[in-house]
């Protein structure tokens, strides 16, 4: 696999869909089939190293979206082992890798907005929640910062705006212009 090139569209088009390969077989899904039978917060995903930008969007939609690149996992066998061990649906553009996974979502496009469209057509819930749940930087769980706690210089004061903090990396988040930009992108799907 290569590094993250999800923001470059080379015009590659193919058949995308849900692939289930737990029995060694491959079944292409139709647009009506959905891999995530549970709500976003209950569907754990593993995105391969080609889908780093997509991971940010999925995290903002509440998905537990691990990114193989952040885990320093690049070899196909290691990606498959991680997906299996953690019970994650593998999201990939690699047809052979998808076919080998127990549960996977195969994407055909390179550009993140088109990838989001593919996921929505496959049944993924791509809406921002009122209460953010996942850190867009590291995928850690977020907690609301108490109104009496100070915030870093880059974040608004908690008495002015609701602020969340990642329990893992400590980064602070609030619903600012980036939140609005992501909401606009999702609305345009």
C-alpha positions as a printed Julia matrix, in Angstrom:
189×3 Matrix{Float64}:
   0.0     0.0     0.0
   1.05    3.57   -0.49
   0.72    6.71    1.57
  -2.41    8.85    1.8
  -3.36   10.14   -1.64
  -7.08   10.4    -0.98
  -7.14   14.08   -1.91
  -5.96   13.42   -5.48
  -8.51   12.35   -8.07
  -6.89   10.62  -11.02
 -10.23    9.73  -12.53
 -10.03    6.12  -11.36
 -13.51    4.66  -11.33
 -14.51    1.16  -10.5
 -17.19   -0.84   -8.82
 -17.39   -0.08   -5.15
 -19.46   -1.81   -2.58
 -19.57   -3.84    0.53
 -17.43   -6.93    0.42
 -17.85   -9.73    2.92
 -15.1   -12.29    2.74
 -15.34  -14.21    5.97
 -15.79  -17.53    4.17
 -13.13  -16.9     1.53
 -15.72  -15.72   -0.98
 -16.43  -12.26   -2.25
 -19.85  -10.72   -2.65
 -20.26   -7.29   -4.23
 -23.06   -5.4    -2.59
 -25.66   -3.26   -4.23
 -26.26    0.35   -3.27
 -29.06   -0.75   -0.94
 -26.8    -2.91    1.24
 -25.13   -1.35    4.26
 -22.09   -2.55    6.12
 -22.79   -0.61    9.34
 -25.86   -2.3    10.84
 -25.39   -0.21   13.99
 -25.34    3.56   14.51
 -22.07    5.44   13.91
 -20.99    5.24   17.54
 -21.27    1.46   17.51
 -19.52    0.75   14.18
 -15.74    0.4    14.56
 -13.79    1.02   11.35
 -10.19    0.62   10.22
  -9.14    2.82    7.31
  -6.1     1.71    5.34
  -3.17    4.01    4.68
  -4.77    5.49    1.55
  -7.7     7.0     3.47
  -6.28    9.33    6.13
  -8.34   12.38    5.18
 -11.53   10.31    5.17
 -10.8     9.2     8.75
 -11.15   12.8     9.96
 -14.63   13.15    8.46
 -15.81    9.8     9.82
 -14.56   10.68   13.32
 -16.46   13.95   13.21
 -19.57   11.92   12.33
 -19.07    9.86   15.48
 -17.41    6.77   14.0
 -14.64    4.96   15.86
 -12.39    5.3    12.8
  -8.89    3.97   13.39
  -6.36    4.9    10.72
  -3.69    2.33    9.87
  -1.16    5.08    9.17
  -1.44    6.4    12.73
  -0.9     2.88   14.03
   2.2     2.37   11.83
   0.46   -0.61   10.21
   1.08   -0.84    6.48
   1.55   -4.49    5.47
  -1.7    -6.08    4.3
  -1.44   -9.0     6.71
  -0.94   -6.6     9.63
  -3.93   -4.49    8.54
  -6.1    -7.6     8.36
  -4.89   -8.82   11.75
  -5.67   -5.45   13.35
  -9.16   -5.35   11.83
  -9.81   -8.9    13.07
  -8.37   -8.38   16.56
 -10.32   -5.17   17.16
 -13.51   -6.29   15.39
 -13.34   -3.46   12.85
 -14.81   -3.11    9.37
 -11.92   -2.49    6.97
 -12.44    0.51    4.68
 -10.1     0.36    1.69
  -9.61    1.11   -1.99
  -7.61   -2.11   -2.41
  -9.9    -4.72   -3.98
  -7.68   -7.7    -3.05
  -7.32   -6.53    0.55
 -11.09   -6.03    0.84
 -11.69   -9.55   -0.46
  -9.38  -11.01    2.21
 -11.02   -9.14    5.12
 -13.77  -10.62    7.28
 -15.84   -7.43    6.86
 -14.92   -4.59    4.54
 -16.15   -1.59    2.63
 -14.52   -1.2    -0.76
 -14.23    2.32   -2.18
 -13.4     3.16   -5.79
 -12.7     6.88   -5.72
  -9.69    8.91   -4.55
 -11.27   12.25   -3.67
 -12.63   12.45   -0.13
 -15.98   14.0    -1.06
 -16.61   11.2    -3.56
 -15.58    8.64   -0.92
 -18.14   10.15    1.44
 -20.79    9.84   -1.28
 -19.9     6.16   -1.76
 -20.22    5.55    1.97
 -23.57    7.34    2.17
 -24.88    5.23   -0.74
 -23.75    2.13    1.19
 -25.79    3.12    4.23
 -23.29    4.99    6.39
 -24.85    7.71    8.54
 -22.81   10.82    7.71
 -24.25   13.49    9.97
 -22.53   15.61   12.6
 -23.98   14.96   16.03
 -24.94   17.65   18.52
 -22.36   16.24   20.93
 -19.03   15.34   19.26
 -17.78   11.93   20.4
 -14.39   11.36   18.7
 -11.17   13.32   18.37
 -10.66   14.15   14.7
  -6.88   14.08   15.25
  -6.32   10.77   17.09
  -9.75    9.05   17.32
  -9.79    9.23   21.13
 -13.03    9.81   23.03
 -14.02   13.41   23.75
 -15.25   14.82   27.03
 -16.92   18.14   27.65
 -14.68   20.67   29.39
 -16.23   22.03   32.58
 -17.22   25.7    32.36
 -14.81   26.54   35.2
 -11.74   24.95   33.58
  -9.25   27.06   31.63
  -8.6    26.29   27.96
  -5.45   26.62   25.84
  -4.83   29.9    24.01
  -6.08   28.45   20.71
  -9.5    27.48   22.15
 -12.37   29.75   23.22
 -13.17   30.22   26.89
 -15.66   27.65   28.19
 -18.02   30.33   29.49
 -18.3    31.65   25.9
 -18.67   28.39   24.01
 -18.94   24.63   24.63
 -15.51   23.02   24.39
 -14.53   19.33   24.31
 -11.16   17.76   25.13
  -9.72   14.51   23.84
  -9.05   12.07   26.66
  -6.1    10.62   24.74
  -4.19   13.53   23.17
  -5.59   16.47   25.12
  -6.53   18.52   22.04
  -9.51   20.86   22.5
 -12.43   21.14   20.05
 -15.42   23.41   19.6
 -17.99   24.02   16.9
 -16.21   26.73   14.94
 -15.59   27.43   11.26
 -14.05   23.99   10.6
 -17.18   22.33   12.02
 -19.3    24.51    9.73
 -17.14   23.64    6.7
 -17.49   19.89    7.37
 -21.24   20.29    7.9
 -21.47   22.08    4.55
 -19.54   19.32    2.79
 -21.79   16.64    4.28
 -24.94   18.61    3.4
 -23.8    18.81   -0.23
 -23.41   15.03   -0.6
